[in-house]
Amino acid sequence: MTDSGQQTPAAEPLEVLACPDPVAAFFEAHRTDRLLALRTSGTTSTPRVIVRTTASWVDSLPRVSELTGIDATSRVWVPGPVTATMNLFAAVHAHWAGAELSAEPDGATHAHVTPSTLARLLAQEPASLHGLHVITAGDRLTRSTHRDAVAAGVTVSHYYGAAELSFVAWGEHADALRPFPGVEIEARDGELWVRSPYLCLGYLDPAHRLHRDAAGWVSVGDRGTAGPEGVHVHGRDGAITTAGATVRISDIEAVLHPEATGEVVVLGLDHAELGQVVAAAVTRQQDVAHLQQVSRQVLTAAQQPRRWVHLARLPLTAGGKIDRAAVAVEVARSLS
């Protein structure tokens, strides 16, 4: 039994990412009505193996085609590893739509990348992206990166989701998200809850429980707001305890992100007297003075970053997401 209370088929869930051809294995599992076992990225918590039906992905495929224009005439570039669920989904969708997968951006019509990868490509080789429709996910896509992409002749779509939830919200960038078709979203005490046909069934390990209520709403702990003005995602709950006060990283980043022209990562640094101090790493040096002013005006004294560090490029995980642990190492090294 999964933690949703639904009976699983007799066959064990297929670890599709361990198959020689994960895309072909996915469609064979769909044909035989077999469940999938997919490992989460583990960028904000210990990796877990989730269980989902193939239909929970397949039912969203027509919606993705409507939003992206991907069809049998498209060529789709997916440079990230297929071991990341967002990249596997992109390859599955391309196959379903009859599109061709491209090994490089030249000649491609669409691309699936993380926001950090998009920012790097725009800085290094913007001409290679001209004319592409780029779909980004996995991290927050800032207004500034979106503006840079549009200026380079790129059409941009951005979505928020999770391995457990699949698609949740869609828009041009992180500050323009609306619920994905067929998805209901609500915020309860600052935590986002989701109900949709695209949710997973639960975790493979019975010791792990998905946060699911009796009405079918699920949360993975992301902080944010949802309402007529749109969906705003602040990130997973993470805390810094400084001088006896506990502050949420997501609350601080929610204030700084919209004011920055580059990327911002907030973290806690060890301190001999205070326990930890709040620090912020930015990718654009010119953001520091403005963000310091915003911090003084909006944040409490405990929330205000006491250390500001400029990193020309934020380290990324193998899946193209910001590697917060590596950021902390680089920030500490730069301050030592």
Coordinates of N, CA, C and O in Angstrom, one line a residue, residues 8 56 124 160 180 204 220 263 325 328:
T8 N -1.3 -1.0 -4.7 CA -0.3 -1.1 -5.8 C -0.4 -2.4 -6.5 O -0.9 -3.4 -6.0
S56 N 0.0 9.9 -14.1 CA 0.1 11.2 -13.5 C 1.1 12.2 -14.3 O 1.0 13.4 -14.1
Q124 N 27.4 33.7 -21.7 CA 28.5 33.2 -22.5 C 28.3 33.1 -24.0 O 29.2 33.4 -24.8
Y160 N 7.0 26.0 -11.7 CA 7.3 25.5 -10.4 C 6.7 24.2 -10.2 O 5.5 24.0 -10.5
F180 N -1.0 25.7 -12.8 CA -1.0 24.9 -14.0 C -2.4 24.4 -14.2 O -3.1 24.1 -13.2
L204 N 8.5 5.2 -1.5 CA 8.7 3.8 -1.5 C 9.0 3.3 -0.1 O 8.5 2.2 0.2
V220 N 4.9 19.6 0.2 CA 6.3 19.2 0.4 C 7.1 20.2 1.2 O 8.3 20.1 1.3
E263 N 21.2 36.8 -9.1 CA 20.7 35.8 -8.2 C 21.2 36.1 -6.8 O 22.2 36.7 -6.6
A325 N 25.1 24.0 -0.4 CA 26.2 23.6 0.4 C 27.5 24.1 -0.2 O 28.4 24.6 0.6
A328 N 27.9 27.9 0.4 CA 28.3 28.1 1.8 C 29.8 28.0 1.9 O 30.5 28.8 2.6

